[in-house]
mmCIF file of C-alpha atoms in Angstrom:
data_model
loop_
_atom_site.group_PDB
_atom_site.id
_atom_site.type_symbol
_atom_site.label_atom_id
_atom_site.label_comp_id
_atom_site.label_asym_id
_atom_site.label_seq_id
_atom_site.Cartn_x
_atom_site.Cartn_y
_atom_site.Cartn_z
ATOM 1 C CA MET A 132 -8.205 8.751 4.918
ATOM 2 C CA ALA A 133 -4.544 8.731 5.949
ATOM 3 C CA GLU A 134 -2.155 10.887 3.963
ATOM 4 C CA ILE A 135 0.638 9.608 1.772
ATOM 5 C CA LYS A 136 3.880 9.510 3.761
ATOM 6 C CA THR A 137 7.410 9.903 2.435
ATOM 7 C CA GLY A 138 10.587 8.075 3.355
ATOM 8 C CA SER A 139 13.959 6.923 2.108
ATOM 9 C CA VAL A 140 16.064 3.756 2.167
ATOM 10 C CA ARG A 141 19.372 2.682 0.688
ATOM 11 C CA ALA A 142 19.341 -0.180 -1.810
ATOM 12 C CA ASN A 143 21.774 -1.248 -4.541
ATOM 13 C CA ASP A 144 24.124 1.592 -3.499
ATOM 14 C CA ILE A 145 21.475 4.264 -4.135
ATOM 15 C CA ASN A 146 19.386 6.341 -1.728
ATOM 16 C CA PHE A 147 15.802 5.809 -2.847
ATOM 17 C CA HIS A 148 13.035 8.171 -1.796
ATOM 18 C CA PHE A 149 9.509 6.817 -1.782
ATOM 19 C CA LEU A 150 5.826 7.430 -1.103
ATOM 20 C CA GLU A 151 4.013 5.106 1.281
ATOM 21 C CA MET A 152 0.558 4.277 2.588
ATOM 22 C CA GLY A 153 -0.905 1.491 4.694
ATOM 23 C CA GLU A 154 0.242 -1.501 6.697
ATOM 24 C CA GLY A 155 0.403 -5.151 5.721
ATOM 25 C CA PRO A 156 2.083 -7.171 2.963
ATOM 26 C CA LEU A 157 4.392 -5.010 0.857
ATOM 27 C CA VAL A 158 3.326 -3.860 -2.611
ATOM 28 C CA LEU A 159 6.155 -2.132 -4.481
ATOM 29 C CA CYS A 160 4.928 0.170 -7.279
ATOM 30 C CA MET A 161 7.497 1.369 -9.820
ATOM 31 C CA HIS A 162 6.896 4.173 -12.311
ATOM 32 C CA GLY A 163 8.087 4.762 -15.855
ATOM 33 C CA PHE A 164 8.901 7.593 -18.295
ATOM 34 C CA PRO A 165 8.233 10.462 -18.232
ATOM 35 C CA ASP A 166 6.747 10.189 -14.768
ATOM 36 C CA HIS A 167 7.493 9.900 -11.055
ATOM 37 C CA ALA A 168 6.290 8.113 -7.937
ATOM 38 C CA TYR A 169 3.074 10.167 -7.784
ATOM 39 C CA SER A 170 2.000 8.141 -10.812
ATOM 40 C CA PHE A 171 0.481 5.827 -8.190
ATOM 41 C CA ARG A 172 -1.297 8.514 -6.146
ATOM 42 C CA HIS A 173 -4.660 6.836 -6.856
ATOM 43 C CA LEU A 174 -3.481 3.252 -6.369
ATOM 44 C CA LEU A 175 -1.643 3.701 -3.053
ATOM 45 C CA PRO A 176 -4.745 4.579 -0.994
ATOM 46 C CA ASP A 177 -6.772 1.781 -2.562
ATOM 47 C CA LEU A 178 -4.036 -0.723 -1.759
ATOM 48 C CA ALA A 179 -3.753 0.622 1.787
ATOM 49 C CA GLN A 180 -7.495 0.337 2.287
ATOM 50 C CA ALA A 181 -7.317 -3.271 1.079
ATOM 51 C CA GLY A 182 -4.777 -4.133 3.788
ATOM 52 C CA PHE A 183 -1.455 -3.671 2.018
ATOM 53 C CA ARG A 184 1.610 -1.546 2.670
ATOM 54 C CA ALA A 185 1.931 0.281 -0.641
ATOM 55 C CA VAL A 186 5.285 1.869 -1.488
ATOM 56 C CA ALA A 187 6.122 3.815 -4.655
ATOM 57 C CA PRO A 188 9.816 4.705 -5.030
ATOM 58 C CA PHE A 189 11.192 7.365 -7.309
ATOM 59 C CA MET A 190 13.227 5.342 -9.803
ATOM 60 C CA ARG A 191 17.014 5.717 -9.986
ATOM 61 C CA GLY A 192 17.963 9.177 -11.215
ATOM 62 C CA TYR A 193 14.477 10.608 -10.701
ATOM 63 C CA ALA A 194 14.951 13.184 -7.937
ATOM 64 C CA PRO A 195 14.811 13.062 -5.005
ATOM 65 C CA THR A 196 16.212 9.539 -5.531
ATOM 66 C CA GLU A 197 19.924 9.608 -6.310
ATOM 67 C CA ALA A 198 21.426 9.000 -9.709
ATOM 68 C CA PRO A 199 23.860 6.061 -9.784
ATOM 69 C CA LYS A 200 27.434 7.249 -9.363
ATOM 70 C CA LYS A 201 28.563 5.393 -12.494
ATOM 71 C CA GLY A 202 25.473 6.395 -14.464
ATOM 72 C CA ASN A 203 24.343 2.836 -15.202
ATOM 73 C CA TYR A 204 20.723 2.522 -16.341
ATOM 74 C CA GLN A 205 20.784 -0.889 -18.002
ATOM 75 C CA THR A 206 17.691 -2.992 -17.390
ATOM 76 C CA ALA A 207 19.573 -5.490 -15.207
ATOM 77 C CA GLU A 208 20.236 -2.685 -12.745
ATOM 78 C CA LEU A 209 16.549 -1.760 -12.680
ATOM 79 C CA ALA A 210 15.738 -5.312 -11.591
ATOM 80 C CA ARG A 211 18.585 -5.148 -9.076
ATOM 81 C CA ASP A 212 16.994 -2.001 -7.636
ATOM 82 C CA ALA A 213 13.615 -3.640 -7.091
ATOM 83 C CA LEU A 214 14.963 -6.732 -5.336
ATOM 84 C CA PRO A 215 17.048 -5.068 -2.583
ATOM 85 C CA LEU A 216 14.303 -2.493 -2.065
ATOM 86 C CA ILE A 217 12.129 -5.343 -0.795
ATOM 87 C CA GLY A 218 14.637 -6.172 1.926
ATOM 88 C CA ALA A 219 15.459 -2.534 2.682
ATOM 89 C CA LEU A 220 11.763 -1.948 3.337
ATOM 90 C CA GLY A 221 11.770 -4.765 5.872
ATOM 91 C CA ALA A 222 10.081 -7.503 3.857
ATOM 92 C CA ASP A 223 11.166 -10.934 2.690
ATOM 93 C CA LYS A 224 8.689 -10.974 -0.179
ATOM 94 C CA ALA A 225 6.575 -8.432 -2.043
ATOM 95 C CA PHE A 226 3.894 -7.948 -4.635
ATOM 96 C CA LEU A 227 5.346 -5.968 -7.553
ATOM 97 C CA VAL A 228 3.542 -3.433 -9.748
ATOM 98 C CA GLY A 229 5.201 -1.582 -12.619
ATOM 99 C CA ASN A 230 4.349 0.793 -15.456
ATOM 100 C CA ASP A 231 6.621 1.344 -18.485
ATOM 101 C CA TRP A 232 10.272 1.226 -17.262
ATOM 102 C CA GLY A 233 8.934 0.272 -13.858
ATOM 103 C CA ALA A 234 7.403 -2.796 -15.493
ATOM 104 C CA THR A 235 10.792 -3.645 -16.980
ATOM 105 C CA ALA A 236 12.218 -3.495 -13.459
ATOM 106 C CA VAL A 237 9.583 -5.758 -11.918
ATOM 107 C CA TYR A 238 9.617 -8.233 -14.811
ATOM 108 C CA GLY A 239 13.363 -8.597 -14.309
ATOM 109 C CA ALA A 240 13.046 -8.924 -10.536
ATOM 110 C CA ALA A 241 10.427 -11.670 -10.851
ATOM 111 C CA ILE A 242 12.610 -13.560 -13.330
ATOM 112 C CA LEU A 243 15.823 -13.286 -11.307
ATOM 113 C CA GLU A 244 14.464 -14.058 -7.826
ATOM 114 C CA PRO A 245 10.902 -15.405 -8.005
ATOM 115 C CA ASP A 246 11.042 -16.511 -4.365
ATOM 116 C CA LYS A 247 10.932 -12.817 -3.383
ATOM 117 C CA VAL A 248 7.899 -12.024 -5.549
ATOM 118 C CA ALA A 249 4.398 -13.037 -4.456
ATOM 119 C CA LYS A 250 2.626 -11.778 -7.582
ATOM 120 C CA LEU A 251 3.410 -9.478 -10.483
ATOM 121 C CA VAL A 252 1.299 -6.719 -12.064
ATOM 122 C CA THR A 253 2.423 -4.883 -15.191
ATOM 123 C CA ILE A 254 0.759 -1.845 -16.726
ATOM 124 C CA ALA A 255 1.257 -0.955 -20.393
ATOM 125 C CA ALA A 256 4.360 -3.085 -20.882
ATOM 126 C CA ALA A 257 4.839 -6.453 -22.539
ATOM 127 C CA HIS A 258 7.541 -8.895 -21.494
ATOM 128 C CA ARG A 259 10.842 -7.551 -22.808
ATOM 129 C CA GLY A 260 11.503 -10.762 -24.722
ATOM 130 C CA ALA A 261 8.329 -10.169 -26.721
ATOM 131 C CA THR A 262 9.307 -6.581 -27.507
ATOM 132 C CA ILE A 263 12.748 -7.692 -28.705
ATOM 133 C CA SER A 264 11.127 -10.100 -31.160
ATOM 134 C CA GLU A 265 8.996 -7.198 -32.458
ATOM 135 C CA SER A 266 11.870 -4.755 -32.810
ATOM 136 C CA ALA A 267 11.944 -4.928 -36.623
ATOM 137 C CA ASN A 268 8.199 -4.348 -36.976
ATOM 138 C CA PHE A 269 7.378 -0.957 -38.539
ATOM 139 C CA HIS A 270 4.425 -0.296 -36.241
ATOM 140 C CA TYR A 271 6.524 -1.130 -33.181
ATOM 141 C CA LEU A 272 9.256 1.242 -34.364
ATOM 142 C CA LYS A 273 6.677 3.953 -35.009
ATOM 143 C CA GLY A 274 5.435 3.711 -31.430
ATOM 144 C CA THR A 275 8.910 3.735 -29.911
ATOM 145 C CA TRP A 276 10.576 6.340 -32.130
ATOM 146 C CA HIS A 277 11.440 8.485 -29.103
ATOM 147 C CA GLY A 278 13.835 5.783 -27.876
ATOM 148 C CA PHE A 279 15.898 6.238 -31.028
ATOM 149 C CA TYR A 280 15.765 10.030 -30.889
ATOM 150 C CA PHE A 281 16.966 9.910 -27.291
ATOM 151 C CA GLN A 282 20.267 8.447 -28.480
ATOM 152 C CA LEU A 283 21.113 11.884 -29.914
ATOM 153 C CA SER A 284 22.777 14.619 -27.875
ATOM 154 C CA ALA A 285 20.067 16.994 -29.112
ATOM 155 C CA ALA A 286 17.595 15.241 -26.810
ATOM 156 C CA GLU A 287 19.102 17.026 -23.778
ATOM 157 C CA ARG A 288 17.971 20.301 -25.340
ATOM 158 C CA THR A 289 14.686 19.047 -26.768
ATOM 159 C CA LEU A 290 13.165 17.793 -23.514
ATOM 160 C CA PRO A 291 13.375 21.054 -21.523
ATOM 161 C CA HIS A 292 12.691 23.333 -24.511
ATOM 162 C CA ASP A 293 9.587 25.538 -24.245
ATOM 163 C CA ASP A 294 8.826 24.465 -20.670
ATOM 164 C CA PHE A 295 9.092 20.752 -21.439
ATOM 165 C CA ALA A 296 6.608 20.883 -24.302
ATOM 166 C CA PHE A 297 8.004 17.570 -25.560
ATOM 167 C CA ILE A 298 6.978 15.808 -22.352
ATOM 168 C CA GLU A 299 3.514 17.355 -22.428
ATOM 169 C CA ASP A 300 3.047 16.285 -26.048
ATOM 170 C CA TRP A 301 4.348 12.797 -25.238
ATOM 171 C CA TRP A 302 1.782 12.363 -22.477
ATOM 172 C CA ARG A 303 -1.077 13.516 -24.693
ATOM 173 C CA ASP A 304 0.015 11.206 -27.497
ATOM 174 C CA ALA A 305 0.537 8.229 -25.157
ATOM 175 C CA SER A 306 -2.964 8.539 -23.674
ATOM 176 C CA PRO A 307 -4.887 10.331 -26.440
ATOM 177 C CA GLU A 308 -8.373 9.971 -24.937
ATOM 178 C CA TRP A 309 -7.435 11.290 -21.489
ATOM 179 C CA ASP A 310 -8.135 14.927 -20.652
ATOM 180 C CA ILE A 311 -4.991 15.233 -18.553
ATOM 181 C CA PRO A 312 -5.387 17.566 -15.546
ATOM 182 C CA PRO A 313 -2.878 20.447 -15.687
ATOM 183 C CA TYR A 314 -1.572 19.628 -12.200
ATOM 184 C CA VAL A 315 -0.451 16.191 -13.415
ATOM 185 C CA LEU A 316 1.689 17.629 -16.195
ATOM 186 C CA GLU A 317 3.063 20.383 -13.974
ATOM 187 C CA SER A 318 4.053 17.853 -11.321
ATOM 188 C CA VAL A 319 5.968 15.775 -13.869
ATOM 189 C CA LYS A 320 7.644 18.880 -15.303
ATOM 190 C CA GLU A 321 8.702 19.907 -11.806
ATOM 191 C CA THR A 322 10.487 16.583 -11.403
ATOM 192 C CA PHE A 323 12.266 17.013 -14.747
ATOM 193 C CA ARG A 324 13.384 20.532 -13.812
ATOM 194 C CA LYS A 325 15.510 19.103 -11.013
ATOM 195 C CA PRO A 326 19.238 18.763 -11.734
ATOM 196 C CA GLY A 327 20.227 15.570 -13.492
ATOM 197 C CA VAL A 328 16.748 14.155 -14.101
ATOM 198 C CA VAL A 329 16.699 14.797 -17.864
ATOM 199 C CA GLU A 330 20.067 13.086 -18.245
ATOM 200 C CA ALA A 331 18.940 10.173 -16.073
ATOM 201 C CA ALA A 332 15.683 9.679 -17.962
ATOM 202 C CA LEU A 333 17.556 9.638 -21.268
ATOM 203 C CA GLY A 334 20.052 7.214 -19.765
ATOM 204 C CA TYR A 335 17.413 4.498 -19.518
ATOM 205 C CA TYR A 336 17.004 4.590 -23.298
ATOM 206 C CA ARG A 337 20.681 4.949 -24.085
ATOM 207 C CA TYR A 338 21.678 1.956 -21.997
ATOM 208 C CA SER A 339 18.778 -0.033 -23.412
ATOM 209 C CA GLN A 340 19.993 0.342 -26.987
ATOM 210 C CA ASN A 341 23.756 0.385 -26.427
ATOM 211 C CA PRO A 342 25.007 -2.914 -24.939
ATOM 212 C CA PRO A 343 28.646 -1.691 -25.014
ATOM 213 C CA LEU A 344 27.662 0.656 -22.166
ATOM 214 C CA HIS A 345 26.632 -2.278 -19.966
ATOM 215 C CA ASN A 346 28.606 -3.496 -16.993
ATOM 216 C CA PRO A 347 30.322 -6.718 -18.190
ATOM 217 C CA ALA A 348 29.914 -8.213 -14.710
ATOM 218 C CA LEU A 349 26.139 -8.148 -15.216
ATOM 219 C CA LYS A 350 26.134 -9.921 -18.587
ATOM 220 C CA ASP A 351 24.371 -13.061 -17.346
ATOM 221 C CA ILE A 352 21.871 -11.117 -15.246
ATOM 222 C CA GLN A 353 21.177 -8.786 -18.164
ATOM 223 C CA GLU A 354 20.353 -11.695 -20.469
ATOM 224 C CA ARG A 355 18.205 -13.569 -17.959
ATOM 225 C CA SER A 356 16.267 -10.524 -16.774
ATOM 226 C CA ALA A 357 15.387 -9.586 -20.357
ATOM 227 C CA ASN A 358 14.561 -12.971 -21.851
ATOM 228 C CA GLY A 359 13.843 -15.318 -18.947
ATOM 229 C CA LEU A 360 10.540 -16.932 -18.063
ATOM 230 C CA VAL A 361 8.216 -15.406 -15.477
ATOM 231 C CA THR A 362 7.238 -18.150 -13.043
ATOM 232 C CA VAL A 363 5.069 -16.142 -10.619
ATOM 233 C CA PRO A 364 1.348 -15.369 -11.085
ATOM 234 C CA THR A 365 1.072 -12.315 -13.323
ATOM 235 C CA LEU A 366 -1.605 -9.776 -14.196
ATOM 236 C CA ALA A 367 -0.818 -7.760 -17.335
ATOM 237 C CA LEU A 368 -2.936 -4.706 -18.139
ATOM 238 C CA HIS A 369 -2.990 -2.951 -21.487
ATOM 239 C CA GLY A 370 -5.083 -0.255 -23.154
ATOM 240 C CA THR A 371 -6.374 -0.189 -26.701
ATOM 241 C CA ARG A 372 -5.211 3.436 -27.091
ATOM 242 C CA ASP A 373 -1.651 2.971 -25.841
ATOM 243 C CA ARG A 374 0.347 4.443 -28.716
ATOM 244 C CA PRO A 375 3.891 3.763 -27.448
ATOM 245 C CA ARG A 376 3.163 0.059 -26.818
ATOM 246 C CA ARG A 377 1.574 -2.148 -29.474
ATOM 247 C CA LEU A 378 -1.408 -4.220 -28.411
ATOM 248 C CA GLU A 379 -0.170 -6.996 -30.714
ATOM 249 C CA THR A 380 3.065 -7.314 -28.723
ATOM 250 C CA PHE A 381 1.043 -7.665 -25.534
ATOM 251 C CA GLN A 382 -1.168 -10.312 -27.104
ATOM 252 C CA ASN A 383 1.802 -12.391 -28.312
ATOM 253 C CA MET A 384 3.808 -12.695 -25.082
ATOM 254 C CA ASP A 385 2.137 -15.716 -23.445
ATOM 255 C CA GLY A 386 5.085 -18.039 -24.044
ATOM 256 C CA PHE A 387 7.213 -16.132 -21.519
ATOM 257 C CA PHE A 388 4.928 -16.983 -18.568
ATOM 258 C CA THR A 389 4.768 -20.332 -16.791
ATOM 259 C CA GLY A 390 3.250 -19.325 -13.443
ATOM 260 C CA GLY A 391 -0.096 -18.169 -14.768
ATOM 261 C CA LEU A 392 -0.868 -15.097 -16.859
ATOM 262 C CA GLU A 393 -4.058 -13.060 -16.684
ATOM 263 C CA LYS A 394 -4.301 -10.428 -19.408
ATOM 264 C CA VAL A 395 -6.819 -7.592 -19.208
ATOM 265 C CA ILE A 396 -7.385 -5.181 -22.082
ATOM 266 C CA ILE A 397 -9.185 -1.968 -21.137
ATOM 267 C CA GLU A 398 -10.930 -0.303 -24.036
ATOM 268 C CA GLY A 399 -10.084 3.324 -24.716
ATOM 269 C CA THR A 400 -7.229 3.668 -22.234
ATOM 270 C CA GLY A 401 -3.675 4.633 -23.050
ATOM 271 C CA HIS A 402 -0.217 4.301 -21.572
ATOM 272 C CA PHE A 403 -1.172 5.820 -18.214
ATOM 273 C CA MET A 404 -4.358 3.812 -17.687
ATOM 274 C CA HIS A 405 -3.880 3.635 -13.903
ATOM 275 C CA GLN A 406 -4.109 7.429 -13.825
ATOM 276 C CA GLU A 407 -6.737 7.775 -16.549
ATOM 277 C CA ARG A 408 -9.269 5.395 -15.045
ATOM 278 C CA PRO A 409 -8.232 4.474 -11.504
ATOM 279 C CA GLN A 410 -11.821 3.626 -10.608
ATOM 280 C CA GLU A 411 -11.710 0.859 -13.223
ATOM 281 C CA VAL A 412 -8.074 -0.243 -13.042
ATOM 282 C CA ASN A 413 -7.469 -0.251 -9.283
ATOM 283 C CA PRO A 414 -10.172 -2.794 -8.346
ATOM 284 C CA ILE A 415 -8.739 -5.212 -10.925
ATOM 285 C CA ILE A 416 -5.285 -4.903 -9.371
ATOM 286 C CA VAL A 417 -6.518 -5.177 -5.781
ATOM 287 C CA GLU A 418 -8.663 -8.211 -6.561
ATOM 288 C CA PHE A 419 -5.731 -9.968 -8.240
ATOM 289 C CA LEU A 420 -3.353 -9.282 -5.359
ATOM 290 C CA LYS A 421 -5.795 -10.405 -2.674
ATOM 291 C CA HIS A 422 -6.841 -13.736 -4.200
#
């Protein structure tokens, strides 16, 4: 089997580095927190074998991708990263796959410019409009407590403390039934050891919960990308053991989709289901994209 290649392109005023396999229609795979592009190390070869060009960028601020010069991590910018990446990679249209913050990016991209999105796949992430409506629910708050803690300056010290023990604990809590291989955790820690990555990762949460930080010029895009309707065919995957994301939120998001929504719940999997059980998850994704 061919090896994963690396490359870089410039999009939305940022130099994005990416992993790549295969030739054919573009599938853009976007990772979340606390993770990196190798999150899709199992999916890329399966997509390539199925006849796709699979590309997984390191999200903005996750080295070796640049951090934005003005430090903007609002969700509108995440969508605006995904869309120009399609063109920068030489395609007019792409299939989009996203986990966690990566799902936020691809949801927004599909809402803003559906003509550039063939199909959408989200992993462990409900439509943002559904999560906003749940934001006062105790169980939702319990699962997303880290987002509130990350507003504090202490978070910059907490994340790297004791060799990033917080990140290791977060992974184990997010996917409690997965016996996570040590190399997976070490690879993620290595990314977070790079200059600026901790601050960037926290920036996603700080911009999410602090609208005054947002670029006023993106006000309309911010609103539409968060609350708009998804009009492209969508596959949404969720695990019954995903502690950061409530299954109930996932089950109650149908009203935000008008182009067809297929929901698949995988028993016993957590937030990183595509890494936990690639042999089960990947065929579902490939089948959806091909037909």
